[in-house]
């Protein structure tokens, strides 16, 4: 069973409230998404392995822990996922960044891959796939398909807001992918928007509406 974790830290919830607010403008929206992505990255990297290192302090010699150097990759789903990348890199600056671009076929409404560029050693990396919204789950499921097709073995998915419908679709399709969410909302509306959600994440991030 995949882990589904709602990261209900007070700082995350507080910032998310302002992200949702219709009166929050593009600049502040972008900054808040960046900050929440950093806070979420802190929570989801709790299981990173450590190794002991010999150190010398001004007082004497000893040992202390450092990261064991597990290779990480951040994979935003274009375009809205881009808004979460810098926030994660603030904490794990050595991570490589790949990109998955999907568009919705106007006839079938299915997501179709149009751009994929990944680190060469993708099969050796722990990947954090990011998209602010997990709505129907269509894009996230297809993005994981794209990653697995290219050899990815370890993927976790991180989003700001999820609908129950998306969580179910994603866990049915990819039970090996853990999901980290800042808030689990009520439902999808008839247009596929999350209620109450935050509107169109891409448009709000990039000011395109
Ligand atoms: N994508 C968005 O940007 N917002 C939603 O509510 C659903 C999908």
mmCIF file of C-alpha atoms and ligand atoms in Angstrom:
data_model
loop_
_atom_site.group_PDB
_atom_site.id
_atom_site.type_symbol
_atom_site.label_atom_id
_atom_site.label_comp_id
_atom_site.label_asym_id
_atom_site.label_seq_id
_atom_site.Cartn_x
_atom_site.Cartn_y
_atom_site.Cartn_z
ATOM 1 C CA UNK A 1 0.000 0.000 0.000
ATOM 2 C CA UNK A 2 1.355 3.474 -0.823
ATOM 3 C CA UNK A 3 1.835 5.943 1.961
ATOM 4 C CA UNK A 4 -0.552 8.883 1.673
ATOM 5 C CA UNK A 5 0.594 11.620 3.982
ATOM 6 C CA UNK A 6 -1.115 14.943 4.550
ATOM 7 C CA UNK A 7 1.562 17.335 5.800
ATOM 8 C CA UNK A 8 -0.610 19.318 8.170
ATOM 9 C CA UNK A 9 2.183 21.373 9.701
ATOM 10 C CA UNK A 10 0.786 24.731 10.931
ATOM 11 C CA UNK A 11 3.182 26.748 8.749
ATOM 12 C CA UNK A 12 2.178 24.787 5.675
ATOM 13 C CA UNK A 13 -1.524 25.164 6.439
ATOM 14 C CA UNK A 14 -1.181 28.904 7.137
ATOM 15 C CA UNK A 15 0.643 29.588 3.880
ATOM 16 C CA UNK A 16 -1.727 27.355 1.941
ATOM 17 C CA UNK A 17 -4.673 29.442 3.111
ATOM 18 C CA UNK A 18 -3.119 32.536 1.485
ATOM 19 C CA UNK A 19 -2.253 30.516 -1.623
ATOM 20 C CA UNK A 20 -5.931 29.590 -1.947
ATOM 21 C CA UNK A 21 -7.142 33.178 -1.471
ATOM 22 C CA UNK A 22 -8.485 34.748 -4.677
ATOM 23 C CA UNK A 23 -7.003 38.096 -3.571
ATOM 24 C CA UNK A 24 -3.422 36.792 -3.487
ATOM 25 C CA UNK A 25 -1.573 38.189 -6.530
ATOM 26 C CA UNK A 26 0.943 36.418 -8.747
ATOM 27 C CA UNK A 27 4.101 37.559 -6.944
ATOM 28 C CA UNK A 28 2.901 36.567 -3.504
ATOM 29 C CA UNK A 29 1.339 33.349 -4.833
ATOM 30 C CA UNK A 30 4.664 32.306 -6.366
ATOM 31 C CA UNK A 31 6.584 33.135 -3.188
ATOM 32 C CA UNK A 32 4.157 31.192 -1.031
ATOM 33 C CA UNK A 33 4.245 28.126 -3.302
ATOM 34 C CA UNK A 34 8.029 28.290 -3.119
ATOM 35 C CA UNK A 35 7.948 28.444 0.692
ATOM 36 C CA UNK A 36 5.445 25.605 1.021
ATOM 37 C CA UNK A 37 7.507 23.458 -1.357
ATOM 38 C CA UNK A 38 10.520 23.997 0.915
ATOM 39 C CA UNK A 39 8.552 23.058 4.018
ATOM 40 C CA UNK A 40 7.142 19.964 2.314
ATOM 41 C CA UNK A 41 10.606 18.960 1.106
ATOM 42 C CA UNK A 42 11.820 19.130 4.705
ATOM 43 C CA UNK A 43 9.060 16.730 5.748
ATOM 44 C CA UNK A 44 9.409 14.255 2.900
ATOM 45 C CA UNK A 45 13.172 13.918 3.174
ATOM 46 C CA UNK A 46 12.978 12.648 6.763
ATOM 47 C CA UNK A 47 13.956 9.158 5.636
ATOM 48 C CA UNK A 48 17.153 10.161 3.813
ATOM 49 C CA UNK A 49 19.940 7.842 4.914
ATOM 50 C CA UNK A 50 22.819 9.203 6.981
ATOM 51 C CA UNK A 51 26.370 8.053 7.394
ATOM 52 C CA UNK A 52 28.866 8.761 10.143
ATOM 53 C CA UNK A 53 31.763 11.106 9.493
ATOM 54 C CA UNK A 54 34.838 11.765 11.569
ATOM 55 C CA UNK A 55 35.009 15.379 12.635
ATOM 56 C CA UNK A 56 37.269 17.653 14.560
ATOM 57 C CA UNK A 57 35.630 20.493 16.462
ATOM 58 C CA UNK A 58 37.489 23.269 18.331
ATOM 59 C CA UNK A 59 37.073 21.070 21.408
ATOM 60 C CA UNK A 60 38.137 17.676 20.133
ATOM 61 C CA UNK A 61 37.604 14.745 17.778
ATOM 62 C CA UNK A 62 34.386 12.811 17.312
ATOM 63 C CA UNK A 63 31.922 11.512 14.790
ATOM 64 C CA UNK A 64 28.796 13.137 13.423
ATOM 65 C CA UNK A 65 26.180 12.320 10.784
ATOM 66 C CA UNK A 66 26.074 13.569 7.205
ATOM 67 C CA UNK A 67 23.788 12.605 4.326
ATOM 68 C CA UNK A 68 24.886 9.297 2.827
ATOM 69 C CA UNK A 69 24.724 10.839 -0.651
ATOM 70 C CA UNK A 70 21.610 9.140 -2.000
ATOM 71 C CA UNK A 71 21.001 10.540 -5.459
ATOM 72 C CA UNK A 72 17.824 12.554 -5.762
ATOM 73 C CA UNK A 73 15.899 13.932 -8.694
ATOM 74 C CA UNK A 74 13.130 16.511 -8.818
ATOM 75 C CA UNK A 75 10.682 16.109 -11.687
ATOM 76 C CA UNK A 76 8.151 18.893 -12.229
ATOM 77 C CA UNK A 77 5.171 18.168 -14.448
ATOM 78 C CA UNK A 78 5.044 21.115 -16.862
ATOM 79 C CA UNK A 79 4.012 23.755 -16.416
ATOM 80 C CA UNK A 80 2.652 24.261 -12.913
ATOM 81 C CA UNK A 81 5.142 21.848 -11.317
ATOM 82 C CA UNK A 82 7.906 24.347 -12.153
ATOM 83 C CA UNK A 83 6.628 26.561 -9.339
ATOM 84 C CA UNK A 84 7.706 24.001 -6.737
ATOM 85 C CA UNK A 85 11.229 23.272 -7.976
ATOM 86 C CA UNK A 86 13.216 26.152 -6.466
ATOM 87 C CA UNK A 87 11.627 25.627 -3.073
ATOM 88 C CA UNK A 88 12.837 22.027 -2.988
ATOM 89 C CA UNK A 89 16.274 22.943 -4.346
ATOM 90 C CA UNK A 90 16.656 25.369 -1.420
ATOM 91 C CA UNK A 91 17.012 22.303 0.792
ATOM 92 C CA UNK A 92 18.587 19.787 -1.577
ATOM 93 C CA UNK A 93 20.607 21.895 -4.002
ATOM 94 C CA UNK A 94 22.547 18.928 -5.407
ATOM 95 C CA UNK A 95 19.409 17.241 -6.744
ATOM 96 C CA UNK A 96 19.147 16.918 -10.515
ATOM 97 C CA UNK A 97 16.031 18.279 -12.203
ATOM 98 C CA UNK A 98 14.172 16.479 -14.994
ATOM 99 C CA UNK A 99 11.013 17.613 -16.779
ATOM 100 C CA UNK A 100 7.877 15.898 -17.988
ATOM 101 C CA UNK A 101 5.519 17.816 -20.297
ATOM 102 C CA UNK A 102 2.009 16.552 -20.961
ATOM 103 C CA UNK A 103 -0.903 17.983 -22.896
ATOM 104 C CA UNK A 104 -4.527 16.903 -22.940
ATOM 105 C CA UNK A 105 -5.663 15.344 -26.224
ATOM 106 C CA UNK A 106 -8.659 17.479 -27.293
ATOM 107 C CA UNK A 107 -10.617 14.432 -28.489
ATOM 108 C CA UNK A 108 -9.860 11.737 -25.920
ATOM 109 C CA UNK A 109 -9.078 14.164 -23.043
ATOM 110 C CA UNK A 110 -6.225 11.809 -22.167
ATOM 111 C CA UNK A 111 -2.829 13.284 -21.207
ATOM 112 C CA UNK A 112 -0.216 12.848 -23.930
ATOM 113 C CA UNK A 113 3.539 13.177 -23.418
ATOM 114 C CA UNK A 114 5.157 15.970 -25.477
ATOM 115 C CA UNK A 115 8.459 16.529 -23.663
ATOM 116 C CA UNK A 116 10.561 14.388 -21.374
ATOM 117 C CA UNK A 117 14.124 15.185 -20.328
ATOM 118 C CA UNK A 118 15.527 13.268 -17.377
ATOM 119 C CA UNK A 119 18.886 12.789 -15.663
ATOM 120 C CA UNK A 120 20.788 9.956 -17.414
ATOM 121 C CA UNK A 121 20.996 7.860 -14.260
ATOM 122 C CA UNK A 122 17.259 8.144 -13.552
ATOM 123 C CA UNK A 123 17.013 4.477 -12.564
ATOM 124 C CA UNK A 124 19.453 5.061 -9.674
ATOM 125 C CA UNK A 125 17.746 8.155 -8.306
ATOM 126 C CA UNK A 126 14.992 8.656 -5.779
ATOM 127 C CA UNK A 127 12.612 10.887 -7.715
ATOM 128 C CA UNK A 128 10.262 13.499 -6.325
ATOM 129 C CA UNK A 129 7.568 14.122 -8.936
ATOM 130 C CA UNK A 130 5.862 17.469 -8.327
ATOM 131 C CA UNK A 131 2.656 19.122 -9.481
ATOM 132 C CA UNK A 132 0.662 21.545 -7.311
ATOM 133 C CA UNK A 133 -2.687 19.851 -8.006
ATOM 134 C CA UNK A 134 -3.739 16.191 -7.992
ATOM 135 C CA UNK A 135 -7.197 16.538 -9.528
ATOM 136 C CA UNK A 136 -8.382 13.595 -11.689
ATOM 137 C CA UNK A 137 -4.937 12.058 -11.406
ATOM 138 C CA UNK A 138 -4.603 11.754 -15.202
ATOM 139 C CA UNK A 139 -1.417 13.828 -15.532
ATOM 140 C CA UNK A 140 0.311 12.390 -12.475
ATOM 141 C CA UNK A 141 -0.449 8.824 -13.567
ATOM 142 C CA UNK A 142 0.844 9.484 -17.087
ATOM 143 C CA UNK A 143 3.943 11.257 -15.724
ATOM 144 C CA UNK A 144 4.755 8.225 -13.581
ATOM 145 C CA UNK A 145 4.226 6.018 -16.644
ATOM 146 C CA UNK A 146 6.727 8.210 -18.539
ATOM 147 C CA UNK A 147 9.278 7.923 -15.719
ATOM 148 C CA UNK A 148 8.873 4.164 -15.297
ATOM 149 C CA UNK A 149 9.159 3.634 -19.073
ATOM 150 C CA UNK A 150 12.601 5.233 -18.828
ATOM 151 C CA UNK A 151 13.734 3.077 -15.953
ATOM 152 C CA UNK A 152 12.706 5.008 -12.829
ATOM 153 C CA UNK A 153 12.341 2.680 -9.863
ATOM 154 C CA UNK A 154 11.811 4.975 -6.907
ATOM 155 C CA UNK A 155 9.199 7.710 -7.235
ATOM 156 C CA UNK A 156 7.290 9.762 -4.705
ATOM 157 C CA UNK A 157 4.690 12.331 -5.639
ATOM 158 C CA UNK A 158 4.298 15.687 -3.938
ATOM 159 C CA UNK A 159 1.430 18.124 -4.468
ATOM 160 C CA UNK A 160 -0.143 21.044 -2.678
ATOM 161 C CA UNK A 161 -3.792 20.083 -2.964
ATOM 162 C CA UNK A 162 -5.381 16.763 -3.882
ATOM 163 C CA UNK A 163 -8.943 15.649 -4.540
ATOM 164 C CA UNK A 164 -10.004 12.241 -3.221
ATOM 165 C CA UNK A 165 -10.742 11.171 -6.808
ATOM 166 C CA UNK A 166 -7.142 11.865 -7.831
ATOM 167 C CA UNK A 167 -5.654 10.110 -4.834
ATOM 168 C CA UNK A 168 -7.716 7.003 -5.571
ATOM 169 C CA UNK A 169 -6.871 6.978 -9.292
ATOM 170 C CA UNK A 170 -3.167 7.456 -8.552
ATOM 171 C CA UNK A 171 -2.945 4.786 -5.857
ATOM 172 C CA UNK A 172 -4.890 2.321 -8.045
ATOM 173 C CA UNK A 173 -2.570 2.962 -11.003
ATOM 174 C CA UNK A 174 0.717 3.213 -9.090
ATOM 175 C CA UNK A 175 0.508 1.591 -5.653
ATOM 176 C CA UNK A 176 4.309 1.824 -5.337
ATOM 177 C CA UNK A 177 4.277 5.659 -5.370
ATOM 178 C CA UNK A 178 3.910 7.381 -2.007
ATOM 179 C CA UNK A 179 1.903 10.608 -2.072
ATOM 180 C CA UNK A 180 2.611 13.716 0.013
ATOM 181 C CA UNK A 181 -0.118 16.349 0.114
ATOM 182 C CA UNK A 182 -0.415 19.696 1.893
ATOM 183 C CA UNK A 183 -4.237 19.467 1.907
ATOM 184 C CA UNK A 184 -6.806 16.900 0.872
ATOM 185 C CA UNK A 185 -9.837 18.831 -0.396
ATOM 186 C CA UNK A 186 -13.463 17.879 -0.776
ATOM 187 C CA UNK A 187 -14.052 16.939 -4.413
ATOM 188 C CA UNK A 188 -13.762 17.859 -8.088
ATOM 189 C CA UNK A 189 -16.295 20.135 -9.768
ATOM 190 C CA UNK A 190 -17.853 19.386 -13.173
ATOM 191 C CA UNK A 191 -14.888 21.054 -14.937
ATOM 192 C CA UNK A 192 -12.286 18.999 -13.104
ATOM 193 C CA UNK A 193 -11.255 21.776 -10.708
ATOM 194 C CA UNK A 194 -10.583 20.931 -7.083
ATOM 195 C CA UNK A 195 -13.145 22.351 -4.614
ATOM 196 C CA UNK A 196 -12.315 24.599 -2.824
ATOM 197 C CA UNK A 197 -8.779 24.282 -4.260
ATOM 198 C CA UNK A 198 -6.958 27.369 -5.466
ATOM 199 C CA UNK A 199 -8.117 27.744 -9.075
ATOM 200 C CA UNK A 200 -5.758 27.090 -11.969
ATOM 201 C CA UNK A 201 -2.318 26.655 -10.429
ATOM 202 C CA UNK A 202 -0.422 27.360 -13.671
ATOM 203 C CA UNK A 203 -2.340 30.538 -14.424
ATOM 204 C CA UNK A 204 -1.937 31.808 -10.870
ATOM 205 C CA UNK A 205 1.800 31.032 -10.825
ATOM 206 C CA UNK A 206 2.560 32.629 -14.147
ATOM 207 C CA UNK A 207 -0.093 35.346 -14.268
ATOM 208 C CA UNK A 208 -1.642 34.046 -17.461
ATOM 209 C CA UNK A 209 -5.293 34.756 -16.901
HETATM 210 N N1 LIG B 1 -5.429 21.905 -12.108
HETATM 211 C C1 LIG B 1 -5.449 23.108 -11.499
HETATM 212 O O1 LIG B 1 -4.596 23.954 -11.749
HETATM 213 N N2 LIG B 1 -6.425 23.344 -10.609
HETATM 214 C C2 LIG B 1 -7.374 22.459 -10.288
HETATM 215 O O2 LIG B 1 -8.234 22.740 -9.451
HETATM 216 C C3 LIG B 1 -7.334 21.202 -10.937
HETATM 217 C C4 LIG B 1 -6.357 20.950 -11.841
#
